Amino acid sequence: MKILVTGFDPFGDDKINPAIEAVKRLPDEIAGAQIVKLEIPTKFNVSADVVKDAIAKEKPDYVLSIGQAGGRFELTPERVAINLDDGRIQDNAGYQPLNHTIHGDGENAYFTQLPIKAMAKAIREAGVPSAVSNTAGTYVCNHIFYQVQYMRDKMFPDIKAGFMHIPFLPEQVVTRPETPSLSLDDDVLGITAAIKAIVSRDGKGDIETIEGKDH
Ligand code: PCA
């Protein structure tokens, strides 16, 4: 089995992004699966082509994309990608789409094929906080999550794909009081546990357990 794991570069006011830092530190093999790592730019109009080229070249069974969610407390496997770009800030190319539909011929939303409940449970069992998230936002992370789902819909029907957000690193919250953070070691531990869950649930779907939220 081959798993393509992508991580975003730094964006906004931050000089580091835990996503690419953690992805770079993953082992080359997890639970017998080959791990292919890819850095992608935090740019709406470039990121999808970078991932598309890697999927065409590597032909992975799974694509797991990782991004920073500043302010979140836990590692959050995402349930759903939506057909909307609505930037709070400009991306790394200076582009800030507002209320922009990603693909006119795409679904309004796509659910992930990843076993997100099994992933969250496995991450917690590794000693790292985790919860299922029901929104990946409307910035470049949701965009790439949606774009890979669209590619699956139109071009690469055999891949299974999804997204996981991770918190700030401690060094990013030095000037952000009351903001949660997680160490790089915990990020790597948690992502590794999530990938083990993906491998062990392959072909079996997700587990039936409570991860729902009221809001
Ligand atoms: N996080 C941003 C984009 C890149 C990243 O790491 C997001 O959540 O959309």
mmCIF file of C-alpha atoms and ligand atoms in Angstrom:
data_model
loop_
_atom_site.group_PDB
_atom_site.id
_atom_site.type_symbol
_atom_site.label_atom_id
_atom_site.label_comp_id
_atom_site.label_asym_id
_atom_site.label_seq_id
_atom_site.Cartn_x
_atom_site.Cartn_y
_atom_site.Cartn_z
ATOM 1 C CA MET A 1 0.000 0.000 0.000
ATOM 2 C CA LYS A 2 1.177 3.500 -0.771
ATOM 3 C CA ILE A 3 0.062 6.647 1.073
ATOM 4 C CA LEU A 4 0.770 10.149 -0.210
ATOM 5 C CA VAL A 5 1.011 12.539 2.744
ATOM 6 C CA THR A 6 0.999 16.244 1.934
ATOM 7 C CA GLY A 7 1.917 19.212 4.180
ATOM 8 C CA PHE A 8 1.464 22.955 3.621
ATOM 9 C CA ASP A 9 4.217 25.562 3.802
ATOM 10 C CA PRO A 10 4.007 28.557 6.235
ATOM 11 C CA PHE A 11 1.371 31.222 5.535
ATOM 12 C CA GLY A 12 0.004 34.442 7.016
ATOM 13 C CA ASP A 13 2.160 35.863 9.828
ATOM 14 C CA ASP A 14 3.780 32.537 10.701
ATOM 15 C CA LYS A 15 7.303 31.593 9.687
ATOM 16 C CA ILE A 16 6.748 27.879 10.282
ATOM 17 C CA ASN A 17 3.920 25.457 9.552
ATOM 18 C CA PRO A 18 3.659 22.364 11.792
ATOM 19 C CA ALA A 19 2.037 20.515 8.878
ATOM 20 C CA ILE A 20 5.082 20.292 6.613
ATOM 21 C CA GLU A 21 7.445 20.017 9.600
ATOM 22 C CA ALA A 22 5.588 16.959 10.892
ATOM 23 C CA VAL A 23 5.157 15.410 7.439
ATOM 24 C CA LYS A 24 8.916 15.725 6.781
ATOM 25 C CA ARG A 25 9.616 13.815 10.002
ATOM 26 C CA LEU A 26 7.349 10.835 9.268
ATOM 27 C CA PRO A 27 9.081 7.503 8.674
ATOM 28 C CA ASP A 28 9.205 6.175 5.112
ATOM 29 C CA GLU A 29 7.127 3.172 6.116
ATOM 30 C CA ILE A 30 4.245 2.876 8.606
ATOM 31 C CA ALA A 31 2.506 -0.449 9.332
ATOM 32 C CA GLY A 32 3.844 -1.853 6.053
ATOM 33 C CA ALA A 33 2.577 1.101 3.991
ATOM 34 C CA GLN A 34 5.019 3.149 1.930
ATOM 35 C CA ILE A 35 4.843 6.843 2.871
ATOM 36 C CA VAL A 36 5.435 9.416 0.106
ATOM 37 C CA LYS A 37 5.803 12.971 1.436
ATOM 38 C CA LEU A 38 4.952 16.114 -0.481
ATOM 39 C CA GLU A 39 5.221 19.806 0.412
ATOM 40 C CA ILE A 40 2.501 21.941 -1.138
ATOM 41 C CA PRO A 41 2.284 25.731 -1.354
ATOM 42 C CA THR A 42 -0.458 27.593 0.521
ATOM 43 C CA LYS A 43 -1.769 29.011 -2.766
ATOM 44 C CA PHE A 44 -5.301 28.383 -4.020
ATOM 45 C CA ASN A 45 -4.350 28.267 -7.688
ATOM 46 C CA VAL A 46 -1.202 26.127 -7.502
ATOM 47 C CA SER A 47 -1.740 23.581 -4.735
ATOM 48 C CA ALA A 48 -4.104 21.257 -6.611
ATOM 49 C CA ASP A 49 -1.817 20.874 -9.653
ATOM 50 C CA VAL A 50 1.089 19.950 -7.376
ATOM 51 C CA VAL A 51 -0.994 17.211 -5.749
ATOM 52 C CA LYS A 52 -2.468 16.073 -9.061
ATOM 53 C CA ASP A 53 1.013 15.590 -10.551
ATOM 54 C CA ALA A 54 2.079 13.587 -7.487
ATOM 55 C CA ILE A 55 -1.020 11.366 -7.656
ATOM 56 C CA ALA A 56 -0.429 10.734 -11.385
ATOM 57 C CA LYS A 57 3.235 9.881 -10.730
ATOM 58 C CA GLU A 58 2.975 7.904 -7.504
ATOM 59 C CA LYS A 59 -0.454 6.264 -7.948
ATOM 60 C CA PRO A 60 -1.092 6.139 -4.185
ATOM 61 C CA ASP A 61 -3.888 4.132 -2.582
ATOM 62 C CA TYR A 62 -4.529 6.936 -0.099
ATOM 63 C CA VAL A 63 -3.933 10.687 0.057
ATOM 64 C CA LEU A 64 -3.774 12.262 3.519
ATOM 65 C CA SER A 65 -3.312 16.024 3.554
ATOM 66 C CA ILE A 66 -2.159 17.843 6.682
ATOM 67 C CA GLY A 67 -2.651 21.532 7.504
ATOM 68 C CA GLN A 68 -2.334 23.907 10.417
ATOM 69 C CA ALA A 69 -5.474 24.967 12.281
ATOM 70 C CA GLY A 70 -4.251 27.693 14.634
ATOM 71 C CA GLY A 71 -6.346 27.800 17.805
ATOM 72 C CA ARG A 72 -7.438 24.180 17.707
ATOM 73 C CA PHE A 73 -6.532 22.023 20.685
ATOM 74 C CA GLU A 74 -6.390 18.609 19.019
ATOM 75 C CA LEU A 75 -5.479 16.738 15.847
ATOM 76 C CA THR A 76 -8.711 16.799 13.870
ATOM 77 C CA PRO A 77 -9.464 14.368 11.029
ATOM 78 C CA GLU A 78 -11.938 16.222 8.800
ATOM 79 C CA ARG A 79 -15.278 14.761 7.723
ATOM 80 C CA VAL A 80 -16.300 16.982 4.815
ATOM 81 C CA ALA A 81 -14.880 19.209 2.051
ATOM 82 C CA ILE A 82 -17.107 21.971 0.636
ATOM 83 C CA ASN A 83 -17.208 23.567 -2.825
ATOM 84 C CA LEU A 84 -16.242 27.043 -1.652
ATOM 85 C CA ASP A 85 -13.180 29.282 -1.444
ATOM 86 C CA ASP A 86 -13.661 32.211 0.942
ATOM 87 C CA GLY A 87 -10.327 33.551 2.168
ATOM 88 C CA ARG A 88 -10.015 35.261 5.555
ATOM 89 C CA ILE A 89 -6.566 36.432 4.436
ATOM 90 C CA GLN A 90 -4.621 36.406 1.174
ATOM 91 C CA ASP A 91 -2.821 33.189 0.258
ATOM 92 C CA ASN A 92 0.936 33.031 -0.398
ATOM 93 C CA ALA A 93 0.361 34.332 -3.944
ATOM 94 C CA GLY A 94 -1.564 37.374 -2.679
ATOM 95 C CA TYR A 95 -4.894 35.916 -3.852
ATOM 96 C CA GLN A 96 -8.012 36.166 -1.688
ATOM 97 C CA PRO A 97 -11.115 34.568 -3.229
ATOM 98 C CA LEU A 98 -14.483 35.550 -1.759
ATOM 99 C CA ASN A 99 -17.581 33.330 -2.083
ATOM 100 C CA HIS A 100 -15.912 31.493 -4.953
ATOM 101 C CA THR A 101 -17.203 28.119 -6.197
ATOM 102 C CA ILE A 102 -14.245 25.760 -6.719
ATOM 103 C CA HIS A 103 -15.793 23.625 -9.487
ATOM 104 C CA GLY A 104 -19.112 24.383 -11.220
ATOM 105 C CA ASP A 105 -19.448 20.703 -12.138
ATOM 106 C CA GLY A 106 -18.434 19.386 -8.704
ATOM 107 C CA GLU A 107 -20.651 18.276 -5.837
ATOM 108 C CA ASN A 108 -21.523 20.875 -3.190
ATOM 109 C CA ALA A 109 -19.558 18.745 -0.753
ATOM 110 C CA TYR A 110 -17.672 15.477 -0.555
ATOM 111 C CA PHE A 111 -17.331 13.227 2.496
ATOM 112 C CA THR A 112 -13.891 11.768 3.158
ATOM 113 C CA GLN A 113 -13.188 8.097 2.474
ATOM 114 C CA LEU A 114 -10.862 7.928 5.502
ATOM 115 C CA PRO A 115 -11.897 6.176 8.746
ATOM 116 C CA ILE A 116 -11.958 9.411 10.740
ATOM 117 C CA LYS A 117 -13.444 7.948 13.924
ATOM 118 C CA ALA A 118 -10.869 5.157 13.978
ATOM 119 C CA MET A 119 -8.147 7.734 13.354
ATOM 120 C CA ALA A 120 -9.271 9.996 16.220
ATOM 121 C CA LYS A 121 -9.470 7.019 18.579
ATOM 122 C CA ALA A 122 -6.027 5.743 17.566
ATOM 123 C CA ILE A 123 -4.481 9.188 18.040
ATOM 124 C CA ARG A 124 -5.952 9.487 21.558
ATOM 125 C CA GLU A 125 -4.755 5.978 22.396
ATOM 126 C CA ALA A 126 -1.251 7.149 21.422
ATOM 127 C CA GLY A 127 -1.608 9.831 24.113
ATOM 128 C CA VAL A 128 -2.316 12.781 21.814
ATOM 129 C CA PRO A 129 -5.579 14.792 21.839
ATOM 130 C CA SER A 130 -7.860 14.239 18.860
ATOM 131 C CA ALA A 131 -11.463 14.709 17.725
ATOM 132 C CA VAL A 132 -13.398 14.466 14.492
ATOM 133 C CA SER A 133 -13.992 17.879 12.889
ATOM 134 C CA ASN A 134 -16.999 18.742 10.743
ATOM 135 C CA THR A 135 -15.509 21.785 9.046
ATOM 136 C CA ALA A 136 -12.161 22.235 7.339
ATOM 137 C CA GLY A 137 -12.923 25.958 6.932
ATOM 138 C CA THR A 138 -13.002 27.852 3.623
ATOM 139 C CA TYR A 139 -9.307 28.576 3.078
ATOM 140 C CA VAL A 140 -6.587 26.620 1.244
ATOM 141 C CA CYS A 141 -6.937 23.499 3.422
ATOM 142 C CA ASN A 142 -10.597 22.979 2.564
ATOM 143 C CA HIS A 143 -9.653 23.872 -1.022
ATOM 144 C CA ILE A 144 -7.081 21.092 -1.377
ATOM 145 C CA PHE A 145 -9.311 18.615 0.475
ATOM 146 C CA TYR A 146 -12.114 19.459 -1.989
ATOM 147 C CA GLN A 147 -9.791 19.403 -5.016
ATOM 148 C CA VAL A 148 -8.487 15.909 -4.224
ATOM 149 C CA GLN A 149 -12.060 14.686 -3.742
ATOM 150 C CA TYR A 150 -12.983 16.265 -7.088
ATOM 151 C CA MET A 151 -9.999 14.487 -8.715
ATOM 152 C CA ARG A 152 -11.252 11.241 -7.194
ATOM 153 C CA ASP A 153 -14.718 11.944 -8.577
ATOM 154 C CA LYS A 154 -13.501 12.803 -12.090
ATOM 155 C CA MET A 155 -10.072 11.245 -12.650
ATOM 156 C CA PHE A 156 -8.705 8.903 -10.006
ATOM 157 C CA PRO A 157 -11.696 6.843 -8.779
ATOM 158 C CA ASP A 158 -9.548 4.326 -6.917
ATOM 159 C CA ILE A 159 -7.926 6.691 -4.419
ATOM 160 C CA LYS A 160 -9.247 7.294 -0.919
ATOM 161 C CA ALA A 161 -8.474 10.689 0.485
ATOM 162 C CA GLY A 162 -8.906 13.025 3.389
ATOM 163 C CA PHE A 163 -7.555 15.809 5.502
ATOM 164 C CA MET A 164 -6.340 16.363 9.033
ATOM 165 C CA HIS A 165 -5.776 19.699 10.758
ATOM 166 C CA ILE A 166 -3.154 20.043 13.503
ATOM 167 C CA PRO A 167 -2.627 22.772 16.157
ATOM 168 C CA PHE A 168 0.067 25.451 16.411
ATOM 169 C CA LEU A 169 3.537 24.500 17.656
ATOM 170 C CA PRO A 170 4.554 25.894 21.090
ATOM 171 C CA GLU A 171 6.905 28.428 19.442
ATOM 172 C CA GLN A 172 3.939 29.860 17.488
ATOM 173 C CA VAL A 173 1.935 30.693 20.612
ATOM 174 C CA VAL A 174 4.667 32.554 22.525
ATOM 175 C CA THR A 175 2.904 35.804 21.609
ATOM 176 C CA ARG A 176 -0.591 34.289 21.492
ATOM 177 C CA PRO A 177 -1.762 33.920 25.095
ATOM 178 C CA GLU A 178 -4.463 31.351 25.934
ATOM 179 C CA THR A 179 -3.864 29.583 22.622
ATOM 180 C CA PRO A 180 -3.364 25.794 22.591
ATOM 181 C CA SER A 181 -0.308 24.191 21.036
ATOM 182 C CA LEU A 182 1.175 20.756 20.473
ATOM 183 C CA SER A 183 4.808 19.682 20.127
ATOM 184 C CA LEU A 184 6.213 18.418 16.841
ATOM 185 C CA ASP A 185 6.929 15.048 18.493
ATOM 186 C CA ASP A 186 3.245 14.732 19.414
ATOM 187 C CA ASP A 187 2.222 15.752 15.889
ATOM 188 C CA VAL A 188 4.412 12.997 14.426
ATOM 189 C CA LEU A 189 3.140 10.479 16.984
ATOM 190 C CA GLY A 190 -0.462 11.401 16.249
ATOM 191 C CA ILE A 191 -0.153 11.398 12.457
ATOM 192 C CA THR A 192 1.639 8.038 12.634
ATOM 193 C CA ALA A 193 -1.183 6.614 14.773
ATOM 194 C CA ALA A 194 -3.753 7.978 12.306
ATOM 195 C CA ILE A 195 -1.946 6.333 9.383
ATOM 196 C CA LYS A 196 -1.829 3.017 11.280
ATOM 197 C CA ALA A 197 -5.610 3.294 11.681
ATOM 198 C CA ILE A 198 -6.028 3.979 7.959
ATOM 199 C CA VAL A 199 -3.990 0.861 7.140
ATOM 200 C CA SER A 200 -5.763 -1.375 9.654
ATOM 201 C CA ARG A 201 -9.255 -0.247 8.524
ATOM 202 C CA ASP A 202 -8.439 -0.627 4.810
ATOM 203 C CA GLY A 203 -11.401 -2.256 3.080
ATOM 204 C CA LYS A 204 -13.461 -2.280 6.296
ATOM 205 C CA GLY A 205 -14.798 1.288 6.508
ATOM 206 C CA ASP A 206 -14.904 3.302 9.717
ATOM 207 C CA ILE A 207 -15.733 2.126 13.239
ATOM 208 C CA GLU A 208 -19.141 2.747 14.834
ATOM 209 C CA THR A 209 -18.408 4.897 17.829
ATOM 210 C CA ILE A 210 -19.516 8.234 19.265
ATOM 211 C CA GLU A 211 -17.672 11.220 17.796
ATOM 212 C CA GLY A 212 -20.670 13.441 17.030
ATOM 213 C CA LYS A 213 -21.014 17.068 18.119
ATOM 214 C CA ASP A 214 -24.034 19.244 18.917
ATOM 215 C CA HIS A 215 -22.477 22.295 17.241
HETATM 216 N N1 PCA B 1 -3.716 25.763 7.026
HETATM 217 C C1 PCA B 1 -4.582 26.608 6.241
HETATM 218 C C2 PCA B 1 -3.989 26.588 4.851
HETATM 219 C C3 PCA B 1 -2.625 26.017 4.983
HETATM 220 C C4 PCA B 1 -2.590 25.442 6.341
HETATM 221 O O1 PCA B 1 -1.669 24.758 6.809
HETATM 222 C C5 PCA B 1 -6.043 26.213 6.323
HETATM 223 O O2 PCA B 1 -6.466 25.649 7.347
HETATM 224 O O3 PCA B 1 -6.778 26.449 5.383
#
